[in-house]
XYZ file of N, CA and C in Angstrom:
345
model
N 18.797 -42.585 22.029
C 18.681 -43.546 23.119
C 17.540 -44.255 23.216
N 18.072 -45.630 23.503
C 16.854 -46.486 24.020
C 16.425 -46.188 25.541
N 15.399 -46.246 25.900
C 15.246 -46.243 27.324
C 15.352 -47.639 28.354
N 15.903 -47.644 29.455
C 16.182 -49.254 30.439
C 14.971 -48.987 30.968
N 13.951 -49.713 31.327
C 13.163 -49.815 32.194
C 13.552 -50.107 33.278
N 14.641 -51.347 33.457
C 15.117 -51.314 34.873
C 15.408 -50.062 35.360
N 15.927 -49.255 34.959
C 16.781 -48.210 35.600
C 15.959 -46.647 35.299
N 14.757 -46.768 34.241
C 13.776 -45.509 34.458
C 12.670 -46.633 34.108
N 12.095 -46.861 35.202
C 10.569 -47.911 34.886
C 9.322 -47.012 34.383
N 8.364 -47.427 34.133
C 7.195 -46.763 33.095
C 6.452 -46.691 34.244
N 6.485 -45.478 35.506
C 5.611 -44.573 36.279
C 6.001 -43.000 36.415
N 5.529 -42.489 36.838
C 5.726 -40.949 37.359
C 7.186 -40.734 37.582
N 7.970 -41.423 38.628
C 9.543 -41.074 38.797
C 10.180 -41.636 37.927
N 9.848 -42.436 37.063
C 10.479 -42.969 36.322
C 10.432 -42.536 34.845
N 9.584 -42.036 34.752
C 9.260 -40.825 33.252
C 9.900 -39.389 33.628
N 9.659 -39.182 35.059
C 10.389 -37.831 35.453
C 11.880 -38.062 35.044
N 12.513 -39.184 35.593
C 14.088 -39.234 35.643
C 14.399 -39.691 34.043
N 13.151 -39.599 33.406
C 14.163 -40.353 31.705
C 13.838 -38.626 30.714
N 12.932 -37.933 31.356
C 12.902 -36.847 30.669
C 14.160 -35.818 30.918
N 14.432 -35.774 32.730
C 15.686 -35.250 32.650
C 16.645 -35.611 32.094
N 17.172 -36.996 31.921
C 18.058 -37.547 31.218
C 18.269 -37.182 29.934
N 17.009 -37.096 28.871
C 16.811 -36.962 27.775
C 16.929 -35.044 27.737
N 16.973 -34.743 28.916
C 17.233 -32.938 28.646
C 18.591 -33.101 28.851
N 19.496 -33.742 28.916
C 20.923 -33.681 29.378
C 21.189 -33.430 30.835
N 20.485 -34.014 31.806
C 20.496 -33.937 33.127
C 21.655 -34.995 33.066
N 23.230 -34.818 34.244
C 23.590 -35.777 34.611
C 23.216 -36.638 35.661
N 22.344 -37.334 35.753
C 22.147 -37.960 36.780
C 22.889 -38.492 37.826
N 24.328 -38.435 37.448
C 25.455 -38.839 38.129
C 25.696 -37.927 39.559
N 25.008 -36.843 39.372
C 26.108 -36.126 39.632
C 25.048 -35.894 41.251
N 25.401 -35.767 42.401
C 24.234 -35.523 44.004
C 24.038 -34.395 43.705
N 22.637 -34.267 44.339
C 22.108 -32.778 44.550
C 21.106 -33.037 45.411
N 20.787 -31.575 46.336
C 19.772 -31.908 46.728
C 18.038 -32.275 45.795
N 17.619 -33.036 46.603
C 16.132 -33.370 45.887
C 15.283 -32.362 46.506
N 14.240 -32.208 46.477
C 13.593 -31.521 47.243
C 11.868 -32.331 46.907
N 11.605 -32.693 48.290
C 10.182 -33.357 48.502
C 9.446 -32.861 49.127
N 8.186 -32.468 48.773
C 7.153 -31.730 49.286
C 6.289 -32.662 49.733
N 5.508 -32.647 51.082
C 4.892 -32.849 51.812
C 3.297 -32.172 52.219
N 2.035 -31.817 52.277
C 1.620 -31.017 52.895
C 0.636 -32.137 53.278
N 0.113 -30.799 54.528
C -0.782 -31.163 55.651
C -2.147 -30.275 56.096
N -3.110 -31.037 56.510
C -3.762 -29.621 56.891
C -3.949 -29.194 57.707
N -3.217 -29.376 58.864
C -3.186 -28.310 59.777
C -1.149 -27.812 59.839
N -1.645 -26.636 60.535
C -0.254 -26.170 60.719
C 0.276 -27.096 61.716
N -0.331 -27.551 63.022
C 0.553 -27.742 63.737
C 0.784 -29.438 63.968
N 0.272 -30.046 62.783
C 0.738 -31.183 62.397
C 2.271 -31.024 61.435
N 2.028 -29.936 60.781
C 3.007 -29.877 59.454
C 4.668 -29.261 60.460
N 4.303 -28.946 61.258
C 5.376 -28.322 62.762
C 6.002 -29.295 62.983
N 4.804 -30.300 63.186
C 5.877 -31.653 64.265
C 6.372 -32.560 63.205
N 5.758 -32.926 62.098
C 6.526 -33.118 61.048
C 7.584 -32.702 61.114
N 7.999 -31.641 60.695
C 8.770 -30.925 60.310
C 10.450 -31.155 61.618
N 9.607 -30.530 62.790
C 10.535 -31.525 63.981
C 11.202 -32.318 64.101
N 9.910 -33.424 63.439
C 10.667 -35.127 63.404
C 11.319 -35.161 62.368
N 11.359 -34.421 61.272
C 12.566 -34.338 60.468
C 13.774 -33.942 60.877
N 13.493 -32.854 61.478
C 14.822 -31.892 61.722
C 15.953 -32.996 63.253
N 14.804 -33.899 63.848
C 15.632 -34.831 64.951
C 16.220 -35.643 63.934
N 15.368 -36.004 63.168
C 16.868 -37.123 62.185
C 17.258 -36.645 61.260
N 17.737 -35.339 61.281
C 18.934 -34.901 61.055
C 18.753 -34.395 59.148
N 17.555 -34.372 58.996
C 16.902 -33.556 57.788
C 16.852 -32.008 57.328
N 17.318 -31.421 56.373
C 17.244 -30.302 56.285
C 15.842 -30.440 55.897
N 15.157 -28.820 56.351
C 13.697 -28.706 55.757
C 13.272 -27.005 55.597
N 12.373 -26.821 54.943
C 11.627 -25.913 54.609
C 10.176 -26.358 55.380
N 9.765 -25.019 55.376
C 7.973 -24.858 55.441
C 7.130 -23.967 55.365
N 6.113 -23.798 54.879
C 5.575 -23.047 54.238
C 3.881 -22.530 54.508
N 3.135 -22.134 54.052
C 1.804 -22.088 54.234
C 1.761 -22.546 52.636
N 0.684 -23.609 52.276
C 0.208 -23.549 50.808
C -0.824 -22.947 50.472
N -1.079 -22.392 49.530
C -2.679 -22.303 48.927
C -2.954 -22.888 47.888
N -2.177 -23.672 47.241
C -2.746 -24.520 45.949
C -3.482 -25.606 46.193
N -3.517 -25.956 47.722
C -4.642 -27.124 48.479
C -5.067 -26.434 49.841
N -6.536 -26.315 49.213
C -7.197 -25.908 50.192
C -7.421 -26.751 51.772
N -7.622 -28.129 51.338
C -8.044 -29.023 52.387
C -6.260 -29.348 53.117
N -5.296 -28.888 52.396
C -4.033 -29.396 52.851
C -3.512 -27.914 52.752
N -3.452 -26.782 53.397
C -2.849 -25.476 52.980
C -1.653 -25.420 53.836
N -0.698 -26.653 54.402
C 0.755 -26.189 54.400
C 1.591 -27.153 54.064
N 2.753 -27.061 54.056
C 3.687 -27.417 53.415
C 4.961 -27.614 54.046
N 5.752 -28.915 53.649
C 7.054 -29.160 54.301
C 7.777 -29.588 53.227
N 8.640 -29.177 52.602
C 10.025 -29.936 51.658
C 10.916 -30.123 52.456
N 11.669 -31.883 52.263
C 12.448 -32.163 53.062
C 13.858 -32.088 51.755
N 14.566 -31.989 51.817
C 15.881 -31.050 50.789
C 17.065 -32.764 51.231
N 16.952 -33.679 50.662
C 18.059 -34.651 50.948
C 19.105 -34.308 50.265
N 20.574 -34.607 49.822
C 21.386 -34.821 49.139
C 21.289 -36.370 48.672
N 21.554 -36.395 47.203
C 20.902 -37.751 47.157
C 21.480 -37.663 45.085
N 22.308 -38.851 44.607
C 22.162 -39.174 43.535
C 20.625 -39.594 42.735
N 20.637 -38.924 41.939
C 18.916 -38.909 41.786
C 18.632 -39.919 41.159
N 18.652 -41.218 41.418
C 18.791 -42.204 40.495
C 17.138 -43.147 41.177
N 16.476 -43.751 40.388
C 15.006 -44.375 40.035
C 15.087 -45.088 42.047
N 15.604 -45.858 42.275
C 15.780 -46.883 43.738
C 15.730 -45.750 44.795
N 16.843 -44.457 44.652
C 16.656 -43.393 46.338
C 15.372 -42.831 46.157
N 15.154 -42.536 44.827
C 13.800 -41.532 44.678
C 12.902 -42.336 45.169
N 13.039 -43.195 44.858
C 11.379 -44.033 44.656
C 11.861 -44.670 46.368
N 12.510 -44.737 47.270
C 12.607 -45.264 48.682
C 12.596 -44.223 49.290
N 13.109 -43.066 49.209
C 13.171 -41.622 49.956
C 11.704 -41.537 49.814
N 10.794 -41.147 48.640
C 9.519 -41.449 48.732
C 8.341 -42.140 49.590
N 9.000 -43.519 49.636
C 7.995 -44.467 50.132
C 8.052 -43.897 51.629
N 9.765 -44.264 51.996
C 9.732 -43.800 54.081
C 8.902 -42.597 54.167
N 9.215 -41.114 53.297
C 8.216 -40.142 53.401
C 6.866 -40.454 53.634
N 6.288 -40.893 52.895
C 4.957 -41.728 52.536
C 4.841 -42.215 53.832
N 5.244 -43.324 54.211
C 5.027 -44.155 55.774
C 5.011 -43.096 57.041
N 6.346 -42.124 57.213
C 6.243 -41.588 57.939
C 5.086 -40.626 57.893
N 4.651 -39.829 56.853
C 3.729 -39.104 57.070
C 2.299 -39.122 57.235
N 1.893 -40.463 57.004
C 0.199 -40.510 57.246
C 0.190 -40.412 58.430
N 0.986 -40.635 59.274
C 0.902 -40.464 61.441
C 0.412 -39.230 61.689
N 0.763 -38.032 60.260
C 0.312 -36.843 60.857
C -0.338 -36.208 59.940
N -1.289 -37.162 59.595
C -2.244 -36.840 58.606
C -1.894 -35.979 57.125
N -0.452 -36.125 56.358
C 0.008 -35.582 55.664
C 0.353 -36.400 54.751
N 0.564 -36.100 53.257
C 0.753 -36.801 51.931
C 1.634 -36.460 51.232
N 2.247 -37.177 50.240
C 3.527 -36.556 49.457
C 2.760 -35.729 48.273
N 3.641 -34.488 48.104
C 3.058 -34.024 47.288
C 3.952 -33.321 46.058
N 4.912 -34.474 45.375
C 6.040 -35.061 44.586
C 7.494 -34.124 44.742
N 8.707 -34.409 43.710
C 9.658 -34.052 43.831
C 10.008 -33.283 42.846
N 10.799 -32.963 42.914
C 12.230 -31.970 41.921
C 13.608 -31.471 42.267
N 14.240 -30.980 41.324
C 15.490 -30.722 41.896
C 16.178 -29.947 40.878
N 17.558 -29.704 41.064
C 17.609 -28.732 39.689
C 18.735 -29.347 38.992
N 18.516 -28.992 37.517
C 19.418 -30.142 36.396
C 20.626 -29.626 36.582
N 21.603 -30.924 36.714
C 23.262 -30.494 36.991
C 23.594 -31.456 35.042
N 24.757 -30.784 34.733
C 25.713 -30.584 33.635
C 25.120 -29.625 32.714
N 24.721 -30.434 31.227
C 24.923 -29.674 29.927
C 23.576 -28.810 30.389
């Protein structure tokens, strides 16, 4: 299969989606995509989680031991079809929203669907 760079650009998100497709994932099936964000304090992480909840997003909150400067994590679980446009668009929205809470996006992932 030849990679269509219009659907799977040659960047981190495009590479992940392309690898998912190559591994047999049916990327036309909607699923929860987990977007992780990390924060420097518990208070700002909770405030951001509440902001997301008020915007009808499903969220998880926990301590995050992998980064001592950003030891709190909020994970957002939107239901979406994992296209490049959906992933990059939602991630961009989170980046712009998290900055006022001193947070940053720390990646995304989802369960494989299909074969």
